[in-house]
PDB file of C-alpha atoms in Angstrom:
ATOM      1  CA  MET A   1     109.831  68.135 108.234  1.00  0.00           C
ATOM      2  CA  LEU A   2     110.885  70.549 105.503  1.00  0.00           C
ATOM      3  CA  ILE A   3     111.190  67.729 102.924  1.00  0.00           C
ATOM      4  CA  GLU A   4     107.945  66.053 104.209  1.00  0.00           C
ATOM      5  CA  MET A   5     105.956  69.371 103.659  1.00  0.00           C
ATOM      6  CA  VAL A   6     107.700  70.072 100.087  1.00  0.00           C
ATOM      7  CA  SER A   7     106.616  66.307  99.194  1.00  0.00           C
ATOM      8  CA  MET A   8     103.040  66.850 100.511  1.00  0.00           C
ATOM      9  CA  PHE A   9     102.766  70.166  98.493  1.00  0.00           C
ATOM     10  CA  SER A  10     104.189  68.473  95.502  1.00  0.00           C
ATOM     11  CA  SER A  11     101.612  65.632  95.769  1.00  0.00           C
ATOM     12  CA  LEU A  12      98.903  68.208  96.472  1.00  0.00           C
ATOM     13  CA  HIS A  13      99.745  70.054  93.039  1.00  0.00           C
ATOM     14  CA  LYS A  14     100.106  67.116  91.161  1.00  0.00           C
ATOM     15  CA  SER A  15      96.448  66.033  92.313  1.00  0.00           C
ATOM     16  CA  LEU A  16      95.132  69.624  91.683  1.00  0.00           C
ATOM     17  CA  LYS A  17      96.385  69.528  88.406  1.00  0.00           C
ATOM     18  CA  ARG A  18      94.568  66.152  87.602  1.00  0.00           C
ATOM     19  CA  LEU A  19      91.568  67.712  88.688  1.00  0.00           C
ATOM     20  CA  PHE A  20      91.857  70.663  86.378  1.00  0.00           C
ATOM     21  CA  ILE A  21      92.548  68.571  83.626  1.00  0.00           C
ATOM     22  CA  PHE A  22      89.154  66.246  84.054  1.00  0.00           C
ATOM     23  CA  LEU A  23      87.149  69.108  85.552  1.00  0.00           C
ATOM     24  CA  PRO A  24      86.018  70.549  82.200  1.00  0.00           C
ATOM     25  CA  LEU A  25      85.050  67.183  80.861  1.00  0.00           C
ATOM     26  CA  ILE A  26      83.133  65.966  84.064  1.00  0.00           C
ATOM     27  CA  ILE A  27      81.194  69.414  83.761  1.00  0.00           C
ATOM     28  CA  GLY A  28      80.630  69.094  80.115  1.00  0.00           C
ATOM     29  CA  LEU A  29      79.062  65.610  80.765  1.00  0.00           C
ATOM     30  CA  LEU A  30      77.070  67.109  83.391  1.00  0.00           C
ATOM     31  CA  ILE A  31      75.813  70.112  81.677  1.00  0.00           C
ATOM     32  CA  ASN A  32      75.208  68.328  78.232  1.00  0.00           C
ATOM     33  CA  PRO A  33      75.162  64.529  78.319  1.00  0.00           C
ATOM     34  CA  ILE A  34      75.953  62.340  75.722  1.00  0.00           C
ATOM     35  CA  SER A  35      73.113  61.940  73.547  1.00  0.00           C
ATOM     36  CA  ALA A  36      71.245  58.559  73.629  1.00  0.00           C
ATOM     37  CA  ASN A  37      69.926  59.096  70.001  1.00  0.00           C
ATOM     38  CA  ALA A  38      73.149  58.116  67.973  1.00  0.00           C
ATOM     39  CA  LEU A  39      72.493  55.888  65.269  1.00  0.00           C
ATOM     40  CA  TYR A  40      74.735  52.966  65.730  1.00  0.00           C
ATOM     41  CA  PRO A  41      75.102  49.825  62.997  1.00  0.00           C
ATOM     42  CA  SER A  42      74.459  47.549  66.030  1.00  0.00           C
ATOM     43  CA  ASP A  43      70.954  49.166  66.617  1.00  0.00           C
ATOM     44  CA  PRO A  44      68.437  47.478  64.507  1.00  0.00           C
ATOM     45  CA  SER A  45      65.966  50.453  64.828  1.00  0.00           C
ATOM     46  CA  SER A  46      68.399  52.672  63.210  1.00  0.00           C
ATOM     47  CA  VAL A  47      68.452  50.794  60.148  1.00  0.00           C
ATOM     48  CA  ASP A  48      64.631  50.655  60.023  1.00  0.00           C
ATOM     49  CA  VAL A  49      65.028  54.749  60.450  1.00  0.00           C
ATOM     50  CA  LEU A  50      67.444  55.131  57.340  1.00  0.00           C
ATOM     51  CA  LYS A  51      65.482  52.704  54.867  1.00  0.00           C
ATOM     52  CA  ASP A  52      62.847  55.606  54.142  1.00  0.00           C
ATOM     53  CA  ASP A  53      63.265  58.290  51.807  1.00  0.00           C
ATOM     54  CA  LEU A  54      65.888  60.917  53.396  1.00  0.00           C
ATOM     55  CA  HIS A  55      65.667  63.643  50.748  1.00  0.00           C
ATOM     56  CA  GLY A  56      64.802  66.759  52.428  1.00  0.00           C
ATOM     57  CA  ALA A  57      64.683  64.994  55.716  1.00  0.00           C
ATOM     58  CA  ASP A  58      65.316  67.183  59.107  1.00  0.00           C
ATOM     59  CA  LEU A  59      68.372  65.288  60.387  1.00  0.00           C
ATOM     60  CA  HIS A  60      70.007  68.111  62.559  1.00  0.00           C
ATOM     61  CA  ASN A  61      71.885  67.005  65.606  1.00  0.00           C
ATOM     62  CA  THR A  62      71.397  63.393  64.624  1.00  0.00           C
ATOM     63  CA  GLU A  63      74.651  61.298  65.188  1.00  0.00           C
ATOM     64  CA  TYR A  64      75.946  58.677  62.845  1.00  0.00           C
ATOM     65  CA  VAL A  65      78.948  56.503  64.299  1.00  0.00           C
ATOM     66  CA  LYS A  66      80.207  53.637  62.353  1.00  0.00           C
ATOM     67  CA  TYR A  67      77.253  53.985  59.837  1.00  0.00           C
ATOM     68  CA  ASP A  68      76.964  53.090  56.172  1.00  0.00           C
ATOM     69  CA  LEU A  69      74.923  55.946  54.627  1.00  0.00           C
ATOM     70  CA  SER A  70      76.034  54.845  50.814  1.00  0.00           C
ATOM     71  CA  ASN A  71      73.859  55.431  48.115  1.00  0.00           C
ATOM     72  CA  GLN A  72      71.614  57.690  50.157  1.00  0.00           C
ATOM     73  CA  ASP A  73      69.763  60.363  48.865  1.00  0.00           C
ATOM     74  CA  LEU A  74      70.266  63.111  51.296  1.00  0.00           C
ATOM     75  CA  GLY A  75      69.451  66.326  48.925  1.00  0.00           C
ATOM     76  CA  GLU A  76      67.992  69.382  50.417  1.00  0.00           C
ATOM     77  CA  ALA A  77      68.315  67.398  53.966  1.00  0.00           C
ATOM     78  CA  ASN A  78      68.870  69.525  57.337  1.00  0.00           C
ATOM     79  CA  LEU A  79      72.138  67.967  58.612  1.00  0.00           C
ATOM     80  CA  GLN A  80      73.019  71.027  60.735  1.00  0.00           C
ATOM     81  CA  GLY A  81      74.977  70.146  63.773  1.00  0.00           C
ATOM     82  CA  ALA A  82      74.939  66.398  62.740  1.00  0.00           C
ATOM     83  CA  TYR A  83      78.090  64.110  63.716  1.00  0.00           C
ATOM     84  CA  MET A  84      79.702  61.400  61.817  1.00  0.00           C
ATOM     85  CA  SER A  85      82.476  59.351  62.802  1.00  0.00           C
ATOM     86  CA  VAL A  86      84.021  56.563  60.972  1.00  0.00           C
ATOM     87  CA  THR A  87      81.158  56.788  58.658  1.00  0.00           C
ATOM     88  CA  THR A  88      81.036  55.957  54.789  1.00  0.00           C
ATOM     89  CA  ALA A  89      78.820  58.153  52.572  1.00  0.00           C
ATOM     90  CA  LYS A  90      80.002  57.016  49.457  1.00  0.00           C
ATOM     91  CA  ASN A  91      77.905  57.800  45.951  1.00  0.00           C
ATOM     92  CA  SER A  92      75.299  59.707  48.336  1.00  0.00           C
ATOM     93  CA  SER A  93      73.568  62.886  47.195  1.00  0.00           C
ATOM     94  CA  PHE A  94      74.005  65.805  49.576  1.00  0.00           C
ATOM     95  CA  LYS A  95      72.750  68.267  47.057  1.00  0.00           C
ATOM     96  CA  GLY A  96      71.464  71.833  48.259  1.00  0.00           C
ATOM     97  CA  ALA A  97      71.737  69.943  51.949  1.00  0.00           C
ATOM     98  CA  ASN A  98      72.299  72.362  55.183  1.00  0.00           C
ATOM     99  CA  MET A  99      75.175  70.762  56.487  1.00  0.00           C
ATOM    100  CA  THR A 100      76.487  73.944  58.719  1.00  0.00           C
ATOM    101  CA  ASP A 101      78.514  73.030  61.567  1.00  0.00           C
ATOM    102  CA  LEU A 102      78.402  69.326  60.507  1.00  0.00           C
ATOM    103  CA  ILE A 103      81.104  67.251  62.250  1.00  0.00           C
ATOM    104  CA  ALA A 104      82.269  64.231  60.167  1.00  0.00           C
ATOM    105  CA  TYR A 105      85.400  62.844  61.521  1.00  0.00           C
ATOM    106  CA  ALA A 106      87.018  60.096  59.326  1.00  0.00           C
ATOM    107  CA  THR A 107      84.002  59.955  57.317  1.00  0.00           C
ATOM    108  CA  ARG A 108      84.289  58.837  53.669  1.00  0.00           C
ATOM    109  CA  PHE A 109      82.676  60.880  51.168  1.00  0.00           C
ATOM    110  CA  ASP A 110      83.741  59.293  48.182  1.00  0.00           C
ATOM    111  CA  ASN A 111      82.080  60.096  44.818  1.00  0.00           C
ATOM    112  CA  ALA A 112      79.459  61.936  46.883  1.00  0.00           C
ATOM    113  CA  ASP A 113      77.438  64.760  45.349  1.00  0.00           C
ATOM    114  CA  PHE A 114      77.602  68.116  47.089  1.00  0.00           C
ATOM    115  CA  THR A 115      76.410  70.271  44.464  1.00  0.00           C
ATOM    116  CA  ASP A 116      75.036  73.651  46.183  1.00  0.00           C
ATOM    117  CA  ALA A 117      75.629  72.021  49.527  1.00  0.00           C
ATOM    118  CA  ASN A 118      76.282  74.538  52.585  1.00  0.00           C
ATOM    119  CA  LEU A 119      79.231  72.835  54.682  1.00  0.00           C
ATOM    120  CA  THR A 120      80.052  76.083  56.464  1.00  0.00           C
ATOM    121  CA  ASN A 121      81.881  75.669  60.135  1.00  0.00           C
ATOM    122  CA  GLY A 122      82.256  72.204  59.109  1.00  0.00           C
ATOM    123  CA  GLU A 123      84.906  69.969  61.399  1.00  0.00           C
ATOM    124  CA  LEU A 124      85.825  67.874  58.451  1.00  0.00           C
ATOM    125  CA  MET A 125      89.109  66.417  59.784  1.00  0.00           C
ATOM    126  CA  LYS A 126      90.625  62.821  58.426  1.00  0.00           C
ATOM    127  CA  SER A 127      87.574  62.803  55.765  1.00  0.00           C
ATOM    128  CA  VAL A 128      88.117  61.768  52.379  1.00  0.00           C
ATOM    129  CA  PHE A 129      86.315  63.557  49.433  1.00  0.00           C
ATOM    130  CA  ASP A 130      87.858  61.587  46.578  1.00  0.00           C
ATOM    131  CA  GLY A 131      86.001  62.216  43.365  1.00  0.00           C
ATOM    132  CA  ALA A 132      82.976  64.428  45.440  1.00  0.00           C
ATOM    133  CA  ILE A 133      81.410  66.682  43.005  1.00  0.00           C
ATOM    134  CA  ILE A 134      81.537  70.253  44.908  1.00  0.00           C
ATOM    135  CA  ASP A 135      79.932  72.650  42.108  1.00  0.00           C
ATOM    136  CA  GLY A 136      78.574  75.409  44.135  1.00  0.00           C
ATOM    137  CA  ALA A 137      79.414  73.643  47.527  1.00  0.00           C
ATOM    138  CA  ASP A 138      80.244  76.309  50.070  1.00  0.00           C
ATOM    139  CA  PHE A 139      83.315  75.356  52.842  1.00  0.00           C
ATOM    140  CA  THR A 140      83.384  79.160  54.467  1.00  0.00           C
ATOM    141  CA  ASP A 141      85.361  78.235  57.879  1.00  0.00           C
ATOM    142  CA  ALA A 142      85.333  74.253  57.288  1.00  0.00           C
ATOM    143  CA  ASN A 143      88.378  72.516  58.869  1.00  0.00           C
ATOM    144  CA  LEU A 144      89.963  70.094  56.289  1.00  0.00           C
ATOM    145  CA  ASP A 145      92.746  67.984  55.917  1.00  0.00           C
ATOM    146  CA  LEU A 146      95.336  70.244  53.546  1.00  0.00           C
ATOM    147  CA  SER A 147      95.723  67.181  51.148  1.00  0.00           C
ATOM    148  CA  GLN A 148      91.960  66.979  50.964  1.00  0.00           C
ATOM    149  CA  ARG A 149      91.730  70.957  50.983  1.00  0.00           C
ATOM    150  CA  LYS A 150      94.131  71.098  47.866  1.00  0.00           C
ATOM    151  CA  SER A 151      92.395  67.882  46.110  1.00  0.00           C
ATOM    152  CA  LEU A 152      88.894  69.689  46.451  1.00  0.00           C
ATOM    153  CA  CYS A 153      90.519  73.061  45.120  1.00  0.00           C
ATOM    154  CA  GLU A 154      91.621  71.293  41.811  1.00  0.00           C
ATOM    155  CA  ARG A 155      87.889  70.471  40.914  1.00  0.00           C
ATOM    156  CA  ALA A 156      86.216  73.507  42.947  1.00  0.00           C
ATOM    157  CA  SER A 157      83.701  75.625  40.532  1.00  0.00           C
ATOM    158  CA  GLY A 158      80.400  77.681  40.903  1.00  0.00           C
ATOM    159  CA  THR A 159      78.693  79.840  43.528  1.00  0.00           C
ATOM    160  CA  ASN A 160      76.613  78.293  46.215  1.00  0.00           C
ATOM    161  CA  SER A 161      72.891  79.896  45.585  1.00  0.00           C
ATOM    162  CA  GLN A 162      71.965  80.222  49.215  1.00  0.00           C
ATOM    163  CA  THR A 163      75.357  81.976  50.586  1.00  0.00           C
ATOM    164  CA  GLY A 164      76.350  83.767  47.347  1.00  0.00           C
ATOM    165  CA  VAL A 165      79.879  82.327  48.024  1.00  0.00           C
ATOM    166  CA  ASN A 166      82.391  80.800  45.372  1.00  0.00           C
ATOM    167  CA  THR A 167      83.332  77.395  46.157  1.00  0.00           C
ATOM    168  CA  ILE A 168      87.061  78.373  45.146  1.00  0.00           C
ATOM    169  CA  ASP A 169      87.000  81.221  47.746  1.00  0.00           C
ATOM    170  CA  SER A 170      85.291  79.328  50.591  1.00  0.00           C
ATOM    171  CA  LEU A 171      88.131  76.756  50.339  1.00  0.00           C
ATOM    172  CA  GLU A 172      90.564  79.518  50.239  1.00  0.00           C
ATOM    173  CA  CYS A 173      92.494  77.827  47.431  1.00  0.00           C
ATOM    174  CA  THR A 174      94.560  81.067  46.297  1.00  0.00           C
ATOM    175  CA  GLY A 175      96.420  81.027  49.690  1.00  0.00           C
ATOM    176  CA  LEU A 176      97.494  77.658  49.128  1.00  0.00           C
ATOM    177  CA  LYS A 177     100.969  76.643  48.645  1.00  0.00           C
ATOM    178  CA  GLY A 178     101.313  74.775  45.481  1.00  0.00           C
ATOM    179  CA  TYR A 179      97.918  75.608  44.436  1.00  0.00           C
ATOM    180  CA  MET A 180      97.292  75.561  40.750  1.00  0.00           C
ATOM    181  CA  PRO A 181      93.821  76.923  39.551  1.00  0.00           C
ATOM    182  CA  PRO A 182      91.553  74.682  37.786  1.00  0.00           C
ATOM    183  CA  LYS A 183      91.808  74.313  33.826  1.00  0.00           C
ATOM    184  CA  PRO A 184      88.991  75.871  32.086  1.00  0.00           C
ATOM    185  CA  LYS A 185      86.411  73.506  30.430  1.00  0.00           C
ATOM    186  CA  ALA A 186      86.770  73.145  26.985  1.00  0.00           C
TER     187      ALA A 186
END
């Protein structure tokens, strides 16, 4: 009888443990359901939306999943709270864009121009910034992979005109192990 009760409590404990693991997910989906306006490459209407000039466009809280934003002019666009996942934005311009609270997971920003862009509080894990121009970009409190942060620190320069923060300070370059300050331009 004692063994049966211990077994019953053990099963109940495991069930409650599973419930507590999935309960926040279930509540989160009930409170804030997944957005239906995500731009997926399989959605033909989303392609038409991006054919227009996006310079200065209000794109806050939009989603780009497995999307190709290459060569787009998103300068001065409002991308606050936008979500990008497994997206490419190679050779795109984000000059002066508001990218605060941007989530860009595994996104390619190769050779993109972030001059004077505000990426404060960005979640940029697994994203790649090879050759990106970051003069005056503000990365304050942004989460980046260490290798990307070090690479960005090598070419960090300028001060963001909106926030007044130096790019090199926003990336916290001086605290990185193995960091070498950029060489002065001749």
